PDB file of C-alpha atoms (C1' of nucleotides) in Angstrom:
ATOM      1  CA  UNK A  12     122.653  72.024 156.413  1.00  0.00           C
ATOM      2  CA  UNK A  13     125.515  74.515 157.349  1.00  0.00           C
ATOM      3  CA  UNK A  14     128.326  73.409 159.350  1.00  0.00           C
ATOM      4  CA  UNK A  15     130.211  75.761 162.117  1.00  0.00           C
ATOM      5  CA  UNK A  16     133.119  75.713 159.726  1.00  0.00           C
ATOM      6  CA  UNK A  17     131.141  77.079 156.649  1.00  0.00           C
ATOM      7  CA  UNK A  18     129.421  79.661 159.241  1.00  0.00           C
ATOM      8  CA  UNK A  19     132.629  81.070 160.362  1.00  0.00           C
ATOM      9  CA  UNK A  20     134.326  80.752 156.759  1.00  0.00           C
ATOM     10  CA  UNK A  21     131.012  82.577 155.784  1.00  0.00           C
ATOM     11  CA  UNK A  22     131.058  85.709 158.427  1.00  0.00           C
ATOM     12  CA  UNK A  23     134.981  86.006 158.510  1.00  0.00           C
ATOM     13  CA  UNK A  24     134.704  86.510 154.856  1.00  0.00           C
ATOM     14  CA  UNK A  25     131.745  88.631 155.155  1.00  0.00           C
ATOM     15  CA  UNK A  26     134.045  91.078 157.679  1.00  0.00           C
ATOM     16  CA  UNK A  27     136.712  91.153 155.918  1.00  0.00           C
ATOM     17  CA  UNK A  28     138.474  89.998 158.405  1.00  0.00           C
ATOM     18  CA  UNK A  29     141.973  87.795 157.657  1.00  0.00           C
ATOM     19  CA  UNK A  30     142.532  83.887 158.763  1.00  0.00           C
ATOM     20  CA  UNK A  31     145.508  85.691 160.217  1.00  0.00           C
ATOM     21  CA  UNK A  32     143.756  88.419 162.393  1.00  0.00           C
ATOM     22  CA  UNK A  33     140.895  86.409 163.635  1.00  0.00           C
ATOM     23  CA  UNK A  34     143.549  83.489 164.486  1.00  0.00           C
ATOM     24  CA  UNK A  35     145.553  86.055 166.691  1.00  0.00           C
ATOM     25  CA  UNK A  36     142.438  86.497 168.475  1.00  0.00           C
ATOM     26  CA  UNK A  37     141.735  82.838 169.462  1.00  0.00           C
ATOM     27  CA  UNK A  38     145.186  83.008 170.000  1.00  0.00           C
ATOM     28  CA  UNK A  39     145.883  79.665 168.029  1.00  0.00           C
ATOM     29  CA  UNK A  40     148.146  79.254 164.540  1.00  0.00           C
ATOM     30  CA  UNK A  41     146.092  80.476 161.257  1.00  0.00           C
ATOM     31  CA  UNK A  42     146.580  76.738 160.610  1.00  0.00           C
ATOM     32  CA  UNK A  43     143.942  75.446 162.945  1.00  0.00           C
ATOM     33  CA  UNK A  44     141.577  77.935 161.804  1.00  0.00           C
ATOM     34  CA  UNK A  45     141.769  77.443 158.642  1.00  0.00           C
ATOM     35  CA  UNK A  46     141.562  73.335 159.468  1.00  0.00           C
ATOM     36  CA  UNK A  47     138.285  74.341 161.971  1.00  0.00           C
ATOM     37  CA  UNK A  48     136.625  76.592 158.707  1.00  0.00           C
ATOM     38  CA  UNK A  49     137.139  73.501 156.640  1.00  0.00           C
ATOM     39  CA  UNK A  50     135.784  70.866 159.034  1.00  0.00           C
ATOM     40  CA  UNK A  51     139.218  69.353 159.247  1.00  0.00           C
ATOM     41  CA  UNK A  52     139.758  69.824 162.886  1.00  0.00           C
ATOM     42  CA  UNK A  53     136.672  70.739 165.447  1.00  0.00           C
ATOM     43  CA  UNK A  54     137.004  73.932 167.580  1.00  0.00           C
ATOM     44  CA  UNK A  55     136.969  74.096 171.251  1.00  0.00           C
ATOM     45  CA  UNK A  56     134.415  75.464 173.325  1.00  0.00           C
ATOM     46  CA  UNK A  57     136.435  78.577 174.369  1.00  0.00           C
ATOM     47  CA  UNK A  58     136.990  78.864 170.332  1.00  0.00           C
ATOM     48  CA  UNK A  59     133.300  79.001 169.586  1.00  0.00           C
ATOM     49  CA  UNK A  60     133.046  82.123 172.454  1.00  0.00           C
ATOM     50  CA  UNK A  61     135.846  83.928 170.402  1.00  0.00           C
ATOM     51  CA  UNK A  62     134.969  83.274 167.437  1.00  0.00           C
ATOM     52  CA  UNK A  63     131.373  84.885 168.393  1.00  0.00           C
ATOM     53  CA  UNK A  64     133.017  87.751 169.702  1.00  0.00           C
ATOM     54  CA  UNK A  65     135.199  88.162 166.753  1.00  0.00           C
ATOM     55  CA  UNK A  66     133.162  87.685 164.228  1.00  0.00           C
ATOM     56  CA  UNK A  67     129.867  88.967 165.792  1.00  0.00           C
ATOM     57  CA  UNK A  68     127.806  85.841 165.572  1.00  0.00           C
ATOM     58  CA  UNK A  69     125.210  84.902 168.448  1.00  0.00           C
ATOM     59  CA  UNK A  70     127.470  82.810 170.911  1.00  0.00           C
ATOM     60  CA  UNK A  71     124.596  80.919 172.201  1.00  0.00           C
ATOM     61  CA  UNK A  72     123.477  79.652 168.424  1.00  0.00           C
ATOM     62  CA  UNK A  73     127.061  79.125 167.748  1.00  0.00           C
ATOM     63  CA  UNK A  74     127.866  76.948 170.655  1.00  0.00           C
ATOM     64  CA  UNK A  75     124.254  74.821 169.742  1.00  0.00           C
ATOM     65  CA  UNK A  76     125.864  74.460 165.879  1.00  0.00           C
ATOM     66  CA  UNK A  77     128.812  73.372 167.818  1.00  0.00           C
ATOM     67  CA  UNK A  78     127.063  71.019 169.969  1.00  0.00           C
ATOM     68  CA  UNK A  79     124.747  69.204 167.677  1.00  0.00           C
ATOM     69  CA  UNK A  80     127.673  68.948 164.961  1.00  0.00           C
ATOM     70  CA  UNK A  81     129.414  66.936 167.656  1.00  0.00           C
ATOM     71  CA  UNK A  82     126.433  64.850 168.496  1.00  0.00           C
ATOM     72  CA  UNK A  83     125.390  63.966 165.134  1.00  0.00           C
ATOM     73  CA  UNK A  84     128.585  63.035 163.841  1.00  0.00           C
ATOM     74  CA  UNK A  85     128.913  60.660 166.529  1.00  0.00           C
ATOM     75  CA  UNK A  86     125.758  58.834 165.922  1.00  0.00           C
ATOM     76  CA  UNK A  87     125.037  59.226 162.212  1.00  0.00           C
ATOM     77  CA  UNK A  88     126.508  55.854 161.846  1.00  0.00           C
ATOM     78  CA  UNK A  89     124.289  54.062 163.942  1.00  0.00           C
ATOM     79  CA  UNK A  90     120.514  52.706 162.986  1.00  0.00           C
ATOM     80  CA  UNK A  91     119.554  53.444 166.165  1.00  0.00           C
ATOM     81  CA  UNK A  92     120.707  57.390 165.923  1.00  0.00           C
ATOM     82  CA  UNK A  93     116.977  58.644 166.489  1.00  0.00           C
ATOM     83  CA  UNK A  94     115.963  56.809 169.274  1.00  0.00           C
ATOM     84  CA  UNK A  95     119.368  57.219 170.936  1.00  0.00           C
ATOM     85  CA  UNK A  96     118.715  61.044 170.577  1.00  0.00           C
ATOM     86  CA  UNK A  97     114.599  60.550 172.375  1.00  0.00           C
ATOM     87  CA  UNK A  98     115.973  58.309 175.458  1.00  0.00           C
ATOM     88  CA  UNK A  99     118.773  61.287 175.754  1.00  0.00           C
ATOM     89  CA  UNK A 100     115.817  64.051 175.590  1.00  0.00           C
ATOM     90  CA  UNK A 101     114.549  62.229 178.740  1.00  0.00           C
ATOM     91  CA  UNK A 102     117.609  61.945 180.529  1.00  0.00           C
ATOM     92  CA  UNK A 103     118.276  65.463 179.981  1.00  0.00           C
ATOM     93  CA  UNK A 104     115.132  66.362 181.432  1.00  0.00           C
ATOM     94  CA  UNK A 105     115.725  64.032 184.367  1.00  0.00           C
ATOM     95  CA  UNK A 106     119.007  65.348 185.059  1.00  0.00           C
ATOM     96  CA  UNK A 107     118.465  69.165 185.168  1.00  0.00           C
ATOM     97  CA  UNK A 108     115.345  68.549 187.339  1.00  0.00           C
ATOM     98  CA  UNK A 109     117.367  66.633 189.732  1.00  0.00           C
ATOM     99  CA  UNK A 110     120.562  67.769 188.951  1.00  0.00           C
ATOM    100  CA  UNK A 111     121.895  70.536 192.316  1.00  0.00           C
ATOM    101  CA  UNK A 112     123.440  73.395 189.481  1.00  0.00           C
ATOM    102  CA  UNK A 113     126.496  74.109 190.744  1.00  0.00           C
ATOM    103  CA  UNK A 114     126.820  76.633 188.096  1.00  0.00           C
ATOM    104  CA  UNK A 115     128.188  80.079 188.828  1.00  0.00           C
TER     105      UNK A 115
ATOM    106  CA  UNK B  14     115.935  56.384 185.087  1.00  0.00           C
ATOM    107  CA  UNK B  15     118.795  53.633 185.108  1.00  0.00           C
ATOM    108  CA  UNK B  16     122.248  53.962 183.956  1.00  0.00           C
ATOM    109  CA  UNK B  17     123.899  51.663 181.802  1.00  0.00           C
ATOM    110  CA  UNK B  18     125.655  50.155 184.830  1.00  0.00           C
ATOM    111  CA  UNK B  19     122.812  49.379 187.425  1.00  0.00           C
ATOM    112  CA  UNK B  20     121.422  47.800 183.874  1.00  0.00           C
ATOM    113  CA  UNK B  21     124.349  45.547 183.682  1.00  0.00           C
ATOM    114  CA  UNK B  22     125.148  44.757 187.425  1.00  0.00           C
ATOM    115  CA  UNK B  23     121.042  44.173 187.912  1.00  0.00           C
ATOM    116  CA  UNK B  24     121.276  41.268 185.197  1.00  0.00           C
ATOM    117  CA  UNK B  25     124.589  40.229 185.969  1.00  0.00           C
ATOM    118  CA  UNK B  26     123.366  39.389 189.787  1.00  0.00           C
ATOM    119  CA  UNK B  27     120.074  37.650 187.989  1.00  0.00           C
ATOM    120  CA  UNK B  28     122.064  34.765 186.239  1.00  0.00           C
ATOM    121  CA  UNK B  29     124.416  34.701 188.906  1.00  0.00           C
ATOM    122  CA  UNK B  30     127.376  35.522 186.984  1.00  0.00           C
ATOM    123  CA  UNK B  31     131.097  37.112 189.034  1.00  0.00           C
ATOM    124  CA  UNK B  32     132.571  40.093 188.064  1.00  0.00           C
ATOM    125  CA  UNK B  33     135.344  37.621 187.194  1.00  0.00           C
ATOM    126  CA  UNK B  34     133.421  36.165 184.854  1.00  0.00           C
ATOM    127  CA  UNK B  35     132.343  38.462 182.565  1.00  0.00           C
ATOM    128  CA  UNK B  36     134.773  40.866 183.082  1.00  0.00           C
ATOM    129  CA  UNK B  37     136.638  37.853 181.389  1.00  0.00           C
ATOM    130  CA  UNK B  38     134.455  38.051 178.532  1.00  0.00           C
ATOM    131  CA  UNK B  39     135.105  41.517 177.958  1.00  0.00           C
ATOM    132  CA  UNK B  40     139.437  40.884 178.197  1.00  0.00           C
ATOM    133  CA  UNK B  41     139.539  43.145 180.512  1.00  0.00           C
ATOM    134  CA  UNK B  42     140.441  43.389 184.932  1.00  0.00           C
ATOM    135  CA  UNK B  43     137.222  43.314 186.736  1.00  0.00           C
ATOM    136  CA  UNK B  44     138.500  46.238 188.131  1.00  0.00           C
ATOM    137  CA  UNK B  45     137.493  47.750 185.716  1.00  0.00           C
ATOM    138  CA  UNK B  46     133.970  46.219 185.567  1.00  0.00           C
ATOM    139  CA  UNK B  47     133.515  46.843 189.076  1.00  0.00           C
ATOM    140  CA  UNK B  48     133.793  50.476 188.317  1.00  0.00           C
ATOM    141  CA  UNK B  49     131.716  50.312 184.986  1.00  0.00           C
ATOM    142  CA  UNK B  50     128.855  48.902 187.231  1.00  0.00           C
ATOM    143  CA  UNK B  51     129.294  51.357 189.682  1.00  0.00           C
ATOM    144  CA  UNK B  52     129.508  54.452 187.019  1.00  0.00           C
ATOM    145  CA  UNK B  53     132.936  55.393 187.816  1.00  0.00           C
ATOM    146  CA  UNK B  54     134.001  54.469 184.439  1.00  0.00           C
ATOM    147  CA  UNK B  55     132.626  55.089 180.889  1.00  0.00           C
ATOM    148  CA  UNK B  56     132.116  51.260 178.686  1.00  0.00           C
ATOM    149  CA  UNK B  57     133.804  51.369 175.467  1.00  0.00           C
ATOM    150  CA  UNK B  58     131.472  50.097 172.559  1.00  0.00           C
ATOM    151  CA  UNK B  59     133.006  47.245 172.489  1.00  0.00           C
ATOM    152  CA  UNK B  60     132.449  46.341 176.166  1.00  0.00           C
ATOM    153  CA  UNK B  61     128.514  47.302 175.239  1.00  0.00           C
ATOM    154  CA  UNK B  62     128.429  44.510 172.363  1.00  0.00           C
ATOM    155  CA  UNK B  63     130.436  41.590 174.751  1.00  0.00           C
ATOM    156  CA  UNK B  64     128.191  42.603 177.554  1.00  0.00           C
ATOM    157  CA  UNK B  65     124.761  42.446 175.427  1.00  0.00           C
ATOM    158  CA  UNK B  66     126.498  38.881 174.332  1.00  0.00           C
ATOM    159  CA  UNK B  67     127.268  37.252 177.949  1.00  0.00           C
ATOM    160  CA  UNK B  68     124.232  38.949 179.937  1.00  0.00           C
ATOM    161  CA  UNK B  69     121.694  38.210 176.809  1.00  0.00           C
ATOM    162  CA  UNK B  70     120.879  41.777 176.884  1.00  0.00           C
ATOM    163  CA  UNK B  71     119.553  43.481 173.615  1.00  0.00           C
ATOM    164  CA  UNK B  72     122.760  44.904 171.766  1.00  0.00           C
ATOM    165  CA  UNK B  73     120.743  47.941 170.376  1.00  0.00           C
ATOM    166  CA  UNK B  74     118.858  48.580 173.424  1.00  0.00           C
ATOM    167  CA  UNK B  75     122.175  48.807 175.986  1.00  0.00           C
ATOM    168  CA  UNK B  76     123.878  50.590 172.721  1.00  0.00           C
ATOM    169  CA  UNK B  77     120.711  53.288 172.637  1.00  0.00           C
ATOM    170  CA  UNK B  78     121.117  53.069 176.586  1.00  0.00           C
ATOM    171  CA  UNK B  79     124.861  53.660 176.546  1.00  0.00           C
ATOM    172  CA  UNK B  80     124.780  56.659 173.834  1.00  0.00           C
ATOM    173  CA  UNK B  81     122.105  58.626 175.171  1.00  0.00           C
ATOM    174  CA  UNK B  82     123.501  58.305 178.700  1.00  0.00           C
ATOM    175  CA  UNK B  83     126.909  59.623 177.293  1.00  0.00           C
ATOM    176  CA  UNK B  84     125.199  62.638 175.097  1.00  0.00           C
ATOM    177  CA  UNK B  85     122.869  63.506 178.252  1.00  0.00           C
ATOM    178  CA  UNK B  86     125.898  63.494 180.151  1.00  0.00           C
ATOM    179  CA  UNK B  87     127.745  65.752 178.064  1.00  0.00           C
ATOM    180  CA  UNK B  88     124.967  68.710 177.372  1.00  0.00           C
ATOM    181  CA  UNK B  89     123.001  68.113 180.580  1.00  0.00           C
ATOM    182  CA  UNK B  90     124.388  71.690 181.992  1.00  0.00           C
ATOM    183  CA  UNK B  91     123.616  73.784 178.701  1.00  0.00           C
ATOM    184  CA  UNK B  92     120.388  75.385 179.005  1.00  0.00           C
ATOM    185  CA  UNK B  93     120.496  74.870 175.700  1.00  0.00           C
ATOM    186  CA  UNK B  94     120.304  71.333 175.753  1.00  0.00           C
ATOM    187  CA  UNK B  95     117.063  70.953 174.237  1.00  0.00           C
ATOM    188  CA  UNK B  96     117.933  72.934 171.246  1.00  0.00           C
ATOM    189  CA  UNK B  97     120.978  71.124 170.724  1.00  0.00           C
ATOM    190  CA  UNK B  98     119.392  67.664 170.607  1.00  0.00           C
ATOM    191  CA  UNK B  99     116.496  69.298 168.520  1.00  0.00           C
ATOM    192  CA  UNK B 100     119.318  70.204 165.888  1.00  0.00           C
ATOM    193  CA  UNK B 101     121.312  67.093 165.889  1.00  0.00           C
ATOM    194  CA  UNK B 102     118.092  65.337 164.724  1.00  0.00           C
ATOM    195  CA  UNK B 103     118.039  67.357 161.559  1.00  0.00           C
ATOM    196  CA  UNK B 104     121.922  66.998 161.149  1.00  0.00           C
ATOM    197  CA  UNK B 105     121.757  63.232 161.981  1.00  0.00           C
ATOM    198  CA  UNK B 106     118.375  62.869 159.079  1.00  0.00           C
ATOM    199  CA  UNK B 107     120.808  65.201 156.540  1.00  0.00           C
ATOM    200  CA  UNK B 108     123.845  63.043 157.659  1.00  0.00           C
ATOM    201  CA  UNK B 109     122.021  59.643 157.092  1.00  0.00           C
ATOM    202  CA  UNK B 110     119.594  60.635 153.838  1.00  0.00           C
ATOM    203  CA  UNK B 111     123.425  62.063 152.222  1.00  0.00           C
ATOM    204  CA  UNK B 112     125.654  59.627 153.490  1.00  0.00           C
ATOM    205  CA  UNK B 113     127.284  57.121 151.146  1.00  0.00           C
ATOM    206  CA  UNK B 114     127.144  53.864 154.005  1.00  0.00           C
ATOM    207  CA  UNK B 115     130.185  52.570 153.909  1.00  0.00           C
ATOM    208  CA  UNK B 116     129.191  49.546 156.512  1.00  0.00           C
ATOM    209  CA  UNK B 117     130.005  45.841 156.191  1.00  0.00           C
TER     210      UNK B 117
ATOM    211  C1'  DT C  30     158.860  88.127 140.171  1.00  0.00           C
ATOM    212  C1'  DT C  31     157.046  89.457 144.427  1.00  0.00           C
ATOM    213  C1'  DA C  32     153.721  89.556 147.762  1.00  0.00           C
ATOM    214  C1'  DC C  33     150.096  87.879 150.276  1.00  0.00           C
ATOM    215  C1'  DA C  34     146.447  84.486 151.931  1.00  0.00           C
ATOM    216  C1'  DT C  35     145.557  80.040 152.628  1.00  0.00           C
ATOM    217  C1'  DT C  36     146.512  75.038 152.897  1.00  0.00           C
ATOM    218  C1'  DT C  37     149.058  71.031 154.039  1.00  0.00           C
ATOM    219  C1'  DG C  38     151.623  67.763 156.588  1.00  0.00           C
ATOM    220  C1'  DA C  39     155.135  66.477 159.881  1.00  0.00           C
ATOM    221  C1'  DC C  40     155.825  66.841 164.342  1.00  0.00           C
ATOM    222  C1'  DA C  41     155.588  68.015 169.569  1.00  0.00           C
ATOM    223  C1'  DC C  42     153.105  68.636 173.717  1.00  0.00           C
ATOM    224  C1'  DT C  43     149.312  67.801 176.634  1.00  0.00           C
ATOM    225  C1'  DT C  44     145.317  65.623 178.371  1.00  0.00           C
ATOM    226  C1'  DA C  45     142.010  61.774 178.429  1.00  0.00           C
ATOM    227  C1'  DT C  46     141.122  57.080 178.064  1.00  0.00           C
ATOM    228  C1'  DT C  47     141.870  52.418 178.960  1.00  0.00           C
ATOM    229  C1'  DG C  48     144.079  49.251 181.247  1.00  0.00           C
ATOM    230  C1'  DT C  49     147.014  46.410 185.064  1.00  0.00           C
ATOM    231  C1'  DC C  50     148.227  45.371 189.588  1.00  0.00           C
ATOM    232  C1'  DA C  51     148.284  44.819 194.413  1.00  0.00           C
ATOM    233  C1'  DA C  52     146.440  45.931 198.615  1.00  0.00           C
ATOM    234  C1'  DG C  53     142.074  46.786 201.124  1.00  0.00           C
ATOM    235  C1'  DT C  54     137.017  45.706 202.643  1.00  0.00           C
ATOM    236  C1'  DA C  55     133.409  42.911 203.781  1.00  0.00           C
ATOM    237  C1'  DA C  56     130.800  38.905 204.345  1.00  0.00           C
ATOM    238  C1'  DA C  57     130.450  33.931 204.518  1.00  0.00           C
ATOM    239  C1'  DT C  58     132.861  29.262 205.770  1.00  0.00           C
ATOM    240  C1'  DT C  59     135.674  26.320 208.094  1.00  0.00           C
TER     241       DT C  59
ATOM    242  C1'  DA D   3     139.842  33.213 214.882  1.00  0.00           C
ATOM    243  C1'  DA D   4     141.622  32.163 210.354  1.00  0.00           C
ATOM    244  C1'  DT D   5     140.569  31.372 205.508  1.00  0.00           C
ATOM    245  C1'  DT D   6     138.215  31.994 201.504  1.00  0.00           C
ATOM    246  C1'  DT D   7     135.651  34.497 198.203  1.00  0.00           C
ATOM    247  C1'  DA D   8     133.798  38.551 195.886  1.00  0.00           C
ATOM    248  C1'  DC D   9     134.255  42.945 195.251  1.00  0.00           C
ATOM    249  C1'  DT D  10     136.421  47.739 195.698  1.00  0.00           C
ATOM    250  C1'  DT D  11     139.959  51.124 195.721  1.00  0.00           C
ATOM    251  C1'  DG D  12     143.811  53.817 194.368  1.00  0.00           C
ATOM    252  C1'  DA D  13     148.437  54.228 192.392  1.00  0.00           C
ATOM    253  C1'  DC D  14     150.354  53.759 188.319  1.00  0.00           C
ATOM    254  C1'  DA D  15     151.516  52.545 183.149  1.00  0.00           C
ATOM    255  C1'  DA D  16     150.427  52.407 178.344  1.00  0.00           C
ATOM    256  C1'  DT D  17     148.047  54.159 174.693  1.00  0.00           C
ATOM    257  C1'  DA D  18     145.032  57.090 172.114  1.00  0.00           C
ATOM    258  C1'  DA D  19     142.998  61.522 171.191  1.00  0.00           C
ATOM    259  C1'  DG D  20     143.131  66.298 171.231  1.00  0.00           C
ATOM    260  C1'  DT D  21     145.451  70.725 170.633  1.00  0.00           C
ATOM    261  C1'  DG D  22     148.958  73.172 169.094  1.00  0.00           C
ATOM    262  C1'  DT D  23     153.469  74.987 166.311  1.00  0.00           C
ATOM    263  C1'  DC D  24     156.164  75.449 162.368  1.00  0.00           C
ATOM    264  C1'  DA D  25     157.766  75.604 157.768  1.00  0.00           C
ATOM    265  C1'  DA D  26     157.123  74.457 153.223  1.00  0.00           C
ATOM    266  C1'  DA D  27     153.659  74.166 149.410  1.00  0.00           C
ATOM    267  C1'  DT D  28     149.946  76.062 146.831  1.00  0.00           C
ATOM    268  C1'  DG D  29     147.131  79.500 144.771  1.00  0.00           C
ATOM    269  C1'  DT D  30     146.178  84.093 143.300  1.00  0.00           C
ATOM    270  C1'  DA D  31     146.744  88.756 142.274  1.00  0.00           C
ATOM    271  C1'  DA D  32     149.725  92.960 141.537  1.00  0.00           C
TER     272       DA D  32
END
DNA sequence: TTACATTTGACACTTATTGTCAAGTAAATT
DNA sequence: AATTTACTTGACAATAAGTGTCAAATGTAA
């Protein structure tokens, strides 16, 4: 079970490419980076879209490992983790049927 | 599909309980509570477990209720939603079959 | 040693969360 | 009509969480 940090560590490596250069293009200190790669610290959203154009990973998959990291680590701890994720299937599906998209 | 709040305020009118009341329960304004009931405000896990204890709700169920509302909430507008939640399962069954539990 | 990449931790800045308080509605009593 | 009671609203304060910088420490290779 890969984690967005091990994916980016992964693909930066794979590239070539230095902490250093693809920090300069998130425009953050190597430091976080190198805290995100390691799961110390979670990236934003506008990370994950840099760090898929970057390191030429599929932003859409990226931003899902992103996503479901989040989730999971905030309901691992609970018994009730599974059913907590069915009910939220359902709202989901409530919501964007209902939901007016006021997306661009 | 009810939120979290209509769930409270329904059962809180039922037993014919104040805002006041409950809301002293909790430690908290009934400002506050007011709002929670009305969705203008997010309950804090700890207002879940104090509310399941005064309005003899089921902990887990307004817990599951409370989580999933929050997640749906929070992916609703990704069309990749469904993915997302798909994933988490797997990450949340890794999480929990790898975890050392360090509960009470 | 020097040079370079990464890691670490202390700290600062910003934004979100959680709360109080007092004034405002609204509906029921007196 | 004036009071009382329950609830709502919005301005604000306190605190917690998130996001970042910087410089020193560590590791590794030339």
């Amino acid at each position: 079970m890969e984690t967005v940090g091990q994916i980016i560590r992964t693909k930066r490596e794979t590239l070539g490419l230095l902490l250093r250069q693809v920090a300069a293009h998130l425009d953050i200190d190597q430091a976080i980076l190198s805290k995100i790669e390691r799961n110390e610290r979670k990236p934003t959203k506008t990370h994950i879209t840099k760090l898929a154009e970057i390191l030429k990973l599929d932003k859409d998959e990226l931003m899902v490992q992103f996503m479901s990291d989040k989730i999971a680590y905030e309901i691992a701890d609970e018994d009730c983790a599974n059913r907590v994720l069915k009910v939220a299937e359902k709202k989901v599906k409530y919501l964007q049927s209902h939901l007016i998209k006021t997306k661009l």
